[in-house]
Coordinates of C-alpha atoms and ligand atoms in Angstrom, one line a residue:
X1 CA 57.3 -51.0 17.8
X2 CA 56.5 -47.3 18.1
X3 CA 58.1 -45.2 15.4
X4 CA 60.1 -42.1 16.3
X5 CA 61.4 -39.6 13.8
X6 CA 64.6 -37.6 14.4
X7 CA 64.9 -34.5 12.2
X8 CA 68.6 -33.8 11.5
X9 CA 71.7 -35.9 12.0
X10 CA 74.0 -33.5 13.9
X11 CA 75.7 -35.0 16.9
X12 CA 72.6 -34.3 19.0
X13 CA 70.4 -36.1 16.5
X14 CA 72.7 -39.1 16.2
X15 CA 72.9 -39.4 20.0
X16 CA 69.1 -39.0 20.4
X17 CA 68.5 -41.7 17.7
X18 CA 70.7 -44.1 19.6
X19 CA 69.0 -43.3 22.9
X20 CA 65.6 -43.8 21.4
X21 CA 66.7 -47.1 19.8
X22 CA 67.9 -48.2 23.2
X23 CA 64.4 -47.3 24.6
X24 CA 62.9 -49.7 22.1
X25 CA 61.7 -47.3 19.4
X26 CA 61.8 -48.0 15.7
X27 CA 64.0 -44.9 14.8
X28 CA 64.1 -43.0 11.5
X29 CA 66.6 -40.2 11.0
X30 CA 65.7 -37.6 8.4
X31 CA 68.7 -35.6 7.1
X32 CA 68.4 -33.0 4.3
X33 CA 72.0 -33.4 3.4
X34 CA 73.4 -36.5 1.7
X35 CA 76.0 -36.8 4.5
X36 CA 75.2 -37.2 8.2
X37 CA 76.9 -35.2 11.0
X38 CA 75.8 -31.6 10.5
X39 CA 78.5 -29.2 11.7
X40 CA 81.0 -32.0 12.2
X41 CA 82.0 -31.9 8.6
X42 CA 85.0 -32.8 6.5
X43 CA 86.6 -31.4 3.4
X44 CA 89.3 -32.8 1.2
X45 CA 91.4 -30.6 -1.1
X46 CA 94.6 -31.5 -3.0
X47 CA 95.9 -34.2 -0.7
X48 CA 94.8 -32.4 2.5
X49 CA 91.9 -33.4 4.7
X50 CA 90.2 -30.9 7.0
X51 CA 87.7 -31.2 9.8
X52 CA 85.5 -28.3 8.9
X53 CA 83.7 -27.7 12.2
X54 CA 84.5 -28.6 15.8
X55 CA 88.1 -29.3 16.7
X56 CA 88.1 -29.4 20.5
X57 CA 86.9 -32.5 22.1
X58 CA 86.3 -32.7 25.8
X59 CA 84.3 -35.1 28.1
X60 CA 84.7 -38.1 25.7
X61 CA 82.9 -40.3 28.4
X62 CA 79.6 -38.8 27.2
X63 CA 80.3 -40.2 23.7
X64 CA 81.5 -43.6 25.0
X65 CA 78.3 -44.0 27.0
X66 CA 76.3 -44.3 23.8
X67 CA 78.3 -47.5 22.9
X68 CA 78.0 -48.8 26.4
X69 CA 74.2 -48.6 26.1
X70 CA 74.4 -51.4 23.6
X71 CA 77.0 -53.4 25.4
X72 CA 79.7 -52.3 22.9
X73 CA 83.3 -51.3 23.5
X74 CA 83.7 -47.7 22.3
X75 CA 87.4 -48.4 21.5
X76 CA 86.3 -50.8 18.8
X77 CA 84.7 -47.8 17.0
X78 CA 86.8 -44.8 17.8
X79 CA 90.3 -44.4 19.2
X80 CA 90.9 -41.2 21.1
X81 CA 94.3 -39.8 22.3
X82 CA 94.9 -37.5 25.2
X83 CA 96.6 -34.2 24.1
X84 CA 99.5 -33.4 26.3
X85 CA 99.1 -29.7 25.3
X86 CA 95.5 -28.5 25.3
X87 CA 96.5 -25.2 23.6
X88 CA 99.6 -23.3 22.6
X89 CA 99.0 -19.6 23.4
X90 CA 100.9 -16.6 21.8
X91 CA 100.3 -13.2 23.4
X92 CA 100.7 -9.7 21.9
X93 CA 103.6 -9.0 24.2
X94 CA 105.6 -11.7 22.4
X95 CA 105.3 -14.3 25.1
X96 CA 104.2 -17.9 24.6
X97 CA 102.5 -20.2 27.1
X98 CA 101.7 -23.8 26.6
X99 CA 98.6 -25.0 28.4
X100 CA 99.7 -28.5 29.5
X101 CA 96.9 -30.9 30.3
X102 CA 99.0 -32.0 33.2
X103 CA 97.9 -29.7 36.0
X104 CA 101.3 -29.3 37.7
X105 CA 103.1 -28.7 34.4
X106 CA 100.5 -26.0 33.4
X107 CA 100.8 -24.3 36.8
X108 CA 104.6 -24.3 36.6
X109 CA 104.6 -22.9 33.1
X110 CA 102.2 -20.1 34.2
X111 CA 104.3 -19.4 37.3
X112 CA 107.4 -19.1 35.1
X113 CA 105.6 -16.4 33.2
X114 CA 105.0 -14.4 36.4
X115 CA 101.6 -15.7 37.6
X116 CA 101.1 -16.2 41.3
X117 CA 101.0 -19.9 42.0
X118 CA 98.5 -19.8 44.8
X119 CA 96.1 -17.4 42.9
X120 CA 96.1 -19.8 39.9
X121 CA 95.7 -22.9 42.1
X122 CA 92.7 -21.3 43.9
X123 CA 91.3 -20.2 40.6
X124 CA 91.4 -23.7 39.1
X125 CA 89.9 -25.1 42.3
X126 CA 87.1 -22.6 42.0
X127 CA 86.4 -23.8 38.4
X128 CA 86.2 -27.3 39.6
X129 CA 83.8 -26.3 42.3
X130 CA 81.6 -24.5 39.8
X131 CA 81.5 -27.5 37.5
X132 CA 80.9 -30.0 40.3
X133 CA 78.1 -27.9 41.8
X134 CA 76.3 -27.0 38.6
X135 CA 76.9 -29.7 35.9
X136 CA 74.5 -32.3 37.2
X137 CA 71.7 -29.7 37.5
X138 CA 72.4 -27.6 34.5
X139 CA 73.9 -30.0 32.0
X140 CA 72.3 -33.4 32.6
X141 CA 68.8 -32.5 33.7
X142 CA 66.0 -30.4 32.3
X143 CA 66.0 -27.1 34.2
X144 CA 62.5 -26.6 32.9
X145 CA 60.9 -29.2 35.2
X146 CA 60.1 -28.6 38.8
X147 CA 61.3 -32.2 39.7
X148 CA 64.8 -31.1 38.8
X149 CA 64.8 -28.3 41.4
X150 CA 63.5 -30.6 44.2
X151 CA 65.8 -33.4 43.2
X152 CA 69.3 -33.9 44.7
X153 CA 71.2 -32.2 41.8
X154 CA 69.0 -29.1 42.0
X155 CA 69.2 -28.9 45.8
X156 CA 73.0 -29.1 45.6
X157 CA 73.2 -26.2 43.1
X158 CA 70.6 -24.1 44.9
X159 CA 72.5 -24.5 48.2
X160 CA 75.7 -23.2 46.5
X161 CA 73.8 -20.5 44.5
X162 CA 75.6 -17.5 46.2
X163 CA 79.0 -19.0 45.2
X164 CA 78.1 -19.6 41.5
X165 CA 79.3 -16.2 40.4
X166 CA 76.3 -15.5 38.2
X167 CA 76.1 -11.8 38.7
X168 CA 79.6 -10.8 37.7
X169 CA 81.2 -11.2 34.3
X170 CA 83.8 -13.7 33.4
X171 CA 86.3 -10.8 32.6
X172 CA 85.6 -9.1 35.9
X173 CA 86.2 -12.2 37.9
X174 CA 89.3 -13.1 35.9
X175 CA 90.7 -9.6 36.3
X176 CA 90.1 -9.7 40.0
X177 CA 92.5 -12.7 40.1
X178 CA 95.0 -12.1 37.3
X179 CA 94.7 -8.3 36.7
X180 CA 94.9 -7.2 33.1
X181 CA 97.6 -9.9 32.4
X182 CA 97.8 -12.6 29.9
X183 CA 96.0 -15.2 32.0
X184 CA 92.8 -13.0 32.0
X185 CA 92.8 -13.1 28.2
X186 CA 93.5 -16.8 28.3
X187 CA 90.6 -17.6 30.6
X188 CA 88.3 -15.0 29.0
X189 CA 88.6 -17.0 25.8
X190 CA 86.5 -19.8 27.2
X191 CA 83.4 -17.6 26.6
X192 CA 83.9 -18.3 22.9
X193 CA 83.3 -22.0 23.6
X194 CA 79.7 -21.2 23.5
X195 CA 79.9 -18.2 21.3
X196 CA 79.6 -15.6 24.0
X197 CA 81.3 -12.4 25.2
X198 CA 83.5 -12.7 28.3
X199 CA 82.8 -9.0 29.1
X200 CA 79.1 -9.8 29.6
X201 CA 78.8 -13.6 30.1
X202 CA 78.3 -14.6 33.8
X203 CA 81.5 -15.8 35.6
X204 CA 79.8 -19.1 36.2
X205 CA 80.9 -19.9 32.7
X206 CA 84.5 -19.8 33.9
X207 CA 83.8 -23.4 34.7
X208 CA 84.3 -24.3 31.0
X209 CA 88.0 -23.9 31.7
X210 CA 87.7 -26.8 34.2
X211 CA 87.1 -29.2 31.3
X212 CA 90.5 -28.6 29.7
X213 CA 92.6 -27.6 32.7
X214 CA 91.3 -30.2 35.1
X215 CA 89.9 -33.0 33.0
X216 CA 92.0 -32.7 29.8
X217 CA 91.5 -32.4 26.0
X218 CA 91.3 -35.3 23.6
X219 CA 91.4 -36.0 19.9
X220 CA 90.1 -38.9 17.8
X221 CA 92.9 -40.7 16.0
X222 CA 91.1 -40.4 12.7
X223 CA 90.0 -36.8 13.2
X224 CA 86.8 -35.2 14.5
X225 CA 84.9 -36.6 11.7
X226 CA 85.7 -40.0 13.2
X227 CA 83.1 -39.2 15.9
X228 CA 80.3 -39.1 13.3
X229 CA 81.6 -42.2 11.6
X230 CA 81.7 -44.1 14.8
X231 CA 78.2 -43.1 15.8
X232 CA 76.7 -43.8 12.3
X233 CA 78.4 -47.2 12.3
X234 CA 76.8 -48.1 15.7
X235 CA 73.5 -46.7 14.6
X236 CA 73.4 -48.9 11.5
X237 CA 74.4 -51.9 13.5
X238 CA 71.6 -51.5 16.0
X239 CA 69.0 -50.8 13.3
X240 CA 68.5 -47.0 13.1
X241 CA 67.1 -46.2 9.7
X242 CA 68.8 -43.2 7.9
X243 CA 66.9 -41.2 5.3
X244 CA 69.8 -39.1 3.9
X245 CA 69.0 -36.4 1.3
X246 CA 65.4 -36.3 2.6
X247 CA 64.7 -33.0 4.3
X248 CA 61.6 -32.5 6.5
X249 CA 59.3 -29.9 5.2
X250 CA 56.8 -29.9 8.0
X251 CA 55.3 -31.9 10.8
X252 CA 51.6 -32.0 11.7
X253 CA 50.1 -33.3 15.0
X254 CA 47.2 -35.8 14.6
X255 CA 44.2 -36.1 16.9
X256 CA 45.8 -39.0 18.8
X257 CA 49.0 -36.9 19.4
X258 CA 51.1 -38.8 16.9
X259 CA 52.8 -36.9 14.1
X260 CA 52.7 -36.8 10.4
X261 CA 56.3 -36.1 9.2
X262 CA 56.2 -34.6 5.7
X263 CA 59.5 -34.8 3.9
X264 CA 60.3 -33.8 0.3
X265 CA 59.7 -37.4 -0.7
X266 CA 56.9 -38.9 1.4
X267 CA 54.7 -38.7 4.5
X268 CA 55.5 -40.8 7.5
X269 CA 53.7 -41.4 10.8
X270 CA 55.6 -41.2 14.0
X271 CA 54.6 -41.6 17.7
X272 CA 57.2 -39.0 18.7
X273 CA 59.4 -36.5 16.9
X274 CA 62.8 -35.3 18.1
X275 CA 63.9 -32.1 16.4
X276 CA 67.7 -31.6 15.9
X277 CA 67.5 -28.5 13.7
X278 CA 68.1 -25.0 15.0
X279 CA 65.0 -24.4 17.1
X280 CA 64.5 -20.9 15.6
X281 CA 64.5 -22.3 12.1
X282 CA 62.2 -25.1 13.3
X283 CA 59.5 -22.7 14.4
X284 CA 59.7 -20.8 11.2
X285 CA 59.8 -23.7 8.7
X286 CA 58.9 -27.1 10.1
X287 CA 56.3 -26.2 12.7
X288 CA 55.5 -22.6 12.0
X289 CA 54.7 -20.6 15.1
X290 CA 55.0 -16.9 14.6
X291 CA 54.9 -16.0 18.3
X292 CA 57.6 -18.5 19.2
X293 CA 59.7 -17.5 16.2
X294 CA 59.5 -13.8 17.1
X295 CA 60.4 -14.5 20.7
X296 CA 63.5 -16.6 19.7
X297 CA 64.6 -14.0 17.1
X298 CA 64.6 -11.3 19.8
X299 CA 67.3 -13.1 21.8
X300 CA 70.9 -12.4 21.1
X301 CA 72.5 -15.1 19.0
X302 CA 75.9 -16.6 19.5
X303 CA 78.9 -15.7 17.4
X304 CA 79.7 -17.5 14.2
X305 CA 83.1 -18.2 12.5
X306 CA 85.1 -17.4 9.5
X307 CA 87.5 -20.3 8.6
X308 CA 90.3 -20.6 6.0
X309 CA 91.4 -24.1 5.3
X310 CA 95.0 -23.9 4.1
X311 CA 97.2 -26.6 2.7
X312 CA 100.6 -25.4 3.9
X313 CA 103.8 -26.8 2.4
X314 CA 105.9 -26.7 5.5
X315 CA 106.1 -28.5 8.9
X316 CA 105.6 -26.0 11.7
X317 CA 106.5 -26.3 15.4
X318 CA 102.9 -25.5 16.4
X319 CA 100.6 -27.9 18.3
X320 CA 97.2 -29.3 17.5
X321 CA 95.5 -26.2 18.9
X322 CA 97.1 -22.8 18.8
X323 CA 95.9 -19.3 19.6
X324 CA 97.4 -16.0 18.5
X325 CA 95.7 -13.4 20.7
X326 CA 94.7 -9.9 19.5
X327 CA 95.9 -6.7 21.1
X328 CA 92.5 -5.5 22.1
X329 CA 90.2 -8.3 23.2
X330 CA 87.4 -6.0 24.3
X331 CA 87.3 -4.3 20.9
X332 CA 87.1 -7.7 19.3
X333 CA 84.0 -8.7 21.2
X334 CA 82.4 -5.3 20.6
X335 CA 82.9 -6.0 16.9
X336 CA 81.3 -9.4 17.2
X337 CA 78.2 -8.5 19.3
X338 CA 77.7 -4.7 19.0
X339 CA 78.9 -3.6 15.6
X340 CA 78.6 -7.0 13.9
X341 CA 81.8 -6.4 12.0
X342 CA 85.4 -7.5 12.4
X343 CA 87.5 -5.3 14.7
X344 CA 90.9 -4.1 13.5
X345 CA 92.8 -6.8 15.3
X346 CA 91.6 -10.4 15.7
X347 CA 92.5 -13.5 17.7
X348 CA 93.5 -16.2 15.3
X349 CA 93.0 -19.9 16.1
X350 CA 95.1 -22.4 14.2
X351 CA 94.1 -26.1 14.4
X352 CA 96.4 -28.7 12.8
X353 CA 94.9 -32.2 12.9
X354 CA 97.9 -33.5 11.0
X355 CA 99.8 -33.3 14.4
X356 CA 97.7 -36.4 15.4
X357 CA 96.4 -37.8 12.1
X358 CA 99.5 -38.3 9.9
X359 CA 97.5 -38.9 6.7
X360 CA 95.7 -35.5 6.9
X361 CA 98.5 -33.8 4.8
X362 CA 101.3 -35.0 2.6
X363 CA 104.7 -35.7 4.1
X364 CA 106.4 -32.5 5.3
X365 CA 103.2 -30.5 4.9
X366 CA 100.3 -29.5 7.2
X367 CA 96.6 -28.8 7.1
X368 CA 95.9 -25.5 8.8
X369 CA 92.3 -24.7 9.9
X370 CA 92.6 -21.0 10.5
X371 CA 89.6 -19.5 12.3
X372 CA 88.5 -16.2 13.7
X373 CA 85.3 -15.6 15.6
X374 CA 82.8 -13.9 13.4
X375 CA 79.6 -12.0 14.0
X376 CA 76.3 -13.8 13.2
X377 CA 75.2 -13.1 9.6
X378 CA 73.0 -10.1 9.4
X379 CA 73.6 -9.4 5.8
X380 CA 77.2 -8.0 6.0
X381 CA 79.3 -7.8 2.9
X382 CA 81.1 -11.1 3.6
X383 CA 83.4 -10.8 0.6
X384 CA 84.7 -7.5 2.1
X385 CA 84.7 -8.8 5.7
X386 CA 86.6 -12.0 4.7
X387 CA 89.2 -10.0 2.8
X388 CA 89.7 -7.7 5.8
X389 CA 90.0 -10.7 8.2
X390 CA 92.4 -12.5 5.9
X391 CA 94.8 -9.6 5.8
X392 CA 94.7 -9.3 9.6
X393 CA 95.2 -13.1 9.9
X394 CA 98.2 -13.2 7.6
X395 CA 99.9 -10.2 9.2
X396 CA 99.4 -11.6 12.6
X397 CA 100.7 -15.0 11.7
X398 CA 103.8 -13.5 10.0
X399 CA 104.5 -11.3 13.0
X400 CA 103.8 -13.7 15.8
X401 CA 105.3 -16.8 14.3
X402 CA 108.0 -15.0 12.4
X403 CA 107.3 -16.5 8.9
X404 CA 105.9 -15.5 5.5
X405 CA 102.8 -17.7 5.5
X406 CA 101.5 -16.6 2.0
X407 CA 104.6 -18.3 0.5
X408 CA 103.5 -21.6 2.0
X409 CA 99.8 -21.7 1.2
X410 CA 99.3 -24.1 -1.7
X411 CA 95.5 -24.7 -1.4
X412 CA 92.8 -22.6 0.2
X413 CA 89.0 -22.9 0.8
X414 CA 86.9 -20.7 3.0
X415 CA 83.8 -21.1 5.1
X416 CA 81.8 -18.0 6.1
X417 CA 78.8 -17.6 8.4
X418 CA 76.6 -17.7 5.3
X419 CA 78.0 -21.1 4.4
X420 CA 77.4 -22.4 7.9
X421 CA 73.8 -21.3 7.7
X422 CA 73.2 -22.7 4.3
X423 CA 74.8 -26.1 5.1
X424 CA 73.2 -26.7 8.4
X425 CA 70.2 -24.2 8.6
X426 CA 71.7 -22.7 11.8
X427 CA 70.0 -19.3 11.8
X428 CA 72.4 -16.5 10.9
X429 CA 75.3 -19.0 10.9
X430 CA 75.5 -18.9 14.8
X431 CA 77.6 -21.8 16.0
X432 CA 75.8 -22.3 19.3
X433 CA 72.2 -21.0 18.9
X434 CA 71.7 -18.2 21.3
X435 CA 74.5 -16.5 23.2
X436 CA 75.0 -16.9 27.0
X437 CA 75.6 -13.2 27.6
X438 CA 73.3 -12.8 30.6
X439 CA 72.8 -14.5 33.9
X440 CA 69.4 -15.7 32.8
X441 CA 70.5 -17.1 29.4
X442 CA 70.8 -20.7 30.7
X443 CA 67.2 -20.5 31.8
X444 CA 65.9 -18.9 28.6
X445 CA 67.2 -21.7 26.3
X446 CA 64.4 -23.7 24.7
X447 CA 63.6 -26.8 26.8
X448 CA 64.3 -30.4 25.5
X449 CA 60.5 -30.9 25.3
X450 CA 57.6 -28.9 23.9
X451 CA 55.4 -27.2 26.4
X452 CA 52.6 -27.0 23.8
X453 CA 52.7 -30.3 22.0
X454 CA 52.8 -33.8 23.3
X455 CA 55.4 -36.2 21.9
X456 CA 57.8 -33.4 20.6
X457 CA 61.4 -33.2 21.9
X458 CA 64.4 -31.1 21.1
X459 CA 68.1 -31.8 21.0
X460 CA 71.3 -30.1 19.8
X461 CA 73.2 -26.9 20.2
X462 CA 70.3 -24.5 20.0
X463 CA 68.4 -25.9 23.0
X464 CA 69.2 -26.7 26.6
X465 CA 71.9 -27.1 27.9
X466 CA 73.7 -25.4 24.9
X467 CA 76.1 -25.8 22.0
X468 CA 79.3 -27.8 21.6
X469 CA 79.7 -31.5 21.3
X470 CA 79.5 -32.4 25.0
X471 CA 76.4 -30.3 25.6
X472 CA 74.6 -31.7 22.5
X473 CA 75.3 -35.2 23.8
X474 CA 73.9 -34.1 27.2
X475 CA 70.7 -32.8 25.5
X476 CA 70.1 -36.3 24.0
X477 CA 70.7 -37.8 27.4
X478 CA 68.0 -35.5 28.9
X479 CA 65.6 -36.5 26.2
X480 CA 66.3 -40.2 26.8
X481 CA 65.6 -39.6 30.5
X482 CA 62.3 -37.8 29.8
X483 CA 60.8 -40.6 27.8
X484 CA 58.7 -42.9 29.8
X485 CA 59.0 -45.9 27.4
Ligands
FAD501 C1 83.4 -23.9 12.7 C2 82.9 -24.5 14.0 C3 83.7 -24.7 15.0 C4 83.2 -25.3 16.2 N1 84.1 -25.7 17.2 C5 83.7 -26.5 18.2 C6 84.6 -27.1 19.0 O1 85.8 -27.0 18.9 N2 84.1 -28.0 20.0 C7 82.8 -28.2 20.1 O2 82.5 -29.0 21.0 N3 81.9 -27.6 19.3 C8 82.3 -26.8 18.4 N4 81.4 -26.3 17.5 C9 80.0 -26.4 17.7 C10 79.5 -27.8 17.4 O3 79.9 -28.2 16.1 C11 78.0 -27.8 17.4 O4 77.5 -27.3 18.7 C12 77.4 -29.2 17.2 O5 78.1 -29.9 16.3 C13 75.9 -29.0 16.8 O6 75.3 -30.2 16.7 P1 73.7 -30.2 16.6 O7 73.3 -31.6 17.2 O8 73.1 -29.0 17.2 O9 73.4 -30.3 15.1 P2 74.0 -29.6 13.7 O10 75.4 -29.9 13.6 O11 73.6 -28.2 13.7 O12 73.1 -30.4 12.6 C14 71.8 -30.2 12.4 C15 71.5 -31.1 11.2 O13 70.1 -30.9 10.9 C16 70.0 -31.0 9.4 N5 68.8 -30.3 9.0 C17 68.5 -29.0 9.0 N6 67.3 -28.7 8.5 C18 66.8 -29.9 8.2 C19 65.5 -30.3 7.7 N7 64.5 -29.5 7.4 N8 65.3 -31.7 7.5 C20 66.2 -32.6 7.8 N9 67.5 -32.2 8.3 C21 67.7 -30.9 8.5 C22 71.3 -30.3 9.0 O14 71.6 -30.6 7.6 C23 72.3 -30.8 10.0 O15 72.9 -32.0 9.5 C24 81.9 -25.7 16.3 C25 81.0 -25.4 15.2 C26 81.5 -24.9 14.0 C27 80.6 -24.7 12.8

């Protein structure tokens, strides 16, 4: 059996390992950390459990497919619930809008807040169109191969090219439908799902909204970490070999195009290598290539995050996902991408897994994951920036939710962009590799294969088709498809 080496056990690496195993490879996963899962981490503190990274889970079918490959029933590994409310929004004007996953209920709620019914219905229909006409081409195929353009998915997207809204920004399109109102802010927010700026990112990305508003949001019954646990369990059962706490230092191609994988413990030989580390880090550290590294460093990186994990000693009326919007969204994104510092007002995201997972906090208490989008780490004073953000967050929560939150915080931990970088080697702590702030960004992402080296593949949030759990799973699917075995 040919050996394949997967470097990194993020969601992309785990999915790739399973797809390789299914193709008949002998699969070894090398992970520098003692714990698999990369950004999908977990933290426990004084009786509270927190998912430390992703919290929004869409397109679960992409996850379930991995179990089906081996004839297994995904429900035996992970139970997922539908969230009736995808997000609970609080606006600076004091209004509140619940985004129901039920289409009609959401539309009615928005209409009650003064939004034109037909305009919203047309808008959601357009997002569905964008998704249906681009997803097969952009998300589930390599856009770096000619065959994709001449294939059915490519032809379908190319025929609809003039309708894909690539040359106007998300914000411009949203304002043209909803004016400067709250729904523009709500739909602009989807740019942050891949760490981008709605005032520059192409309006094609408005299709991200389709996933929540037309297909729904989900949550694993045992928390987001349950996704990793389920995949690792399956991987063990089907014979994937994990080398935890064994970082890869470098790889070297041999004359027969196989690879030597040099870890901090041993040298292994592998027929193929799949890299799941941040591609910019990879070309600096694992397969040094100064030209490639320089090229990747020149591209704008996606935003990062600052998160406070608070054990809160009261039971709120919030939902699983809650957003408290800032007064000046534009200034917030200028802070993130231009000044690389926090603006004076910030949008605050509060995620409470306890709303689904009863055991995540003691009775009558809640685990609050309180996050603001943060600039990539370029050496800012994070102590100072975190203190500033915390003050803004506390003031905002107090004002918009009418409480004195400080009185209720009984445990606190913090994760900064520097921590994200040091734990997962994501360059500058960016959550999603490069940003998607230009119409060409999708095409500039690193392909899922190497143009220079045979038998070298790439998965995960820093390569095509992009960051976030569904797209990382899609990247592994593309690699699976590209292997001729
Ligand atoms: C705070 C936060 C919130 C997020 N919110 C969401 C969300 O709500 N929904 C969503 O879908 N996505 C979200 N994301 C993004 C999502 O988590 C990522 O896109 C995805 O998990 C990245 O997976 P990956 O496969 O790229 O690998 P990563 O998770 O980046 O893992 C890479 C792995 O490689 C390992 N590694 C690095 N260097 C080496 C080496 N030399 N040798 C061996 N191993 C190495 C690392 O230790 C790590 O385990 C969020 C991320 C964060 C941090």
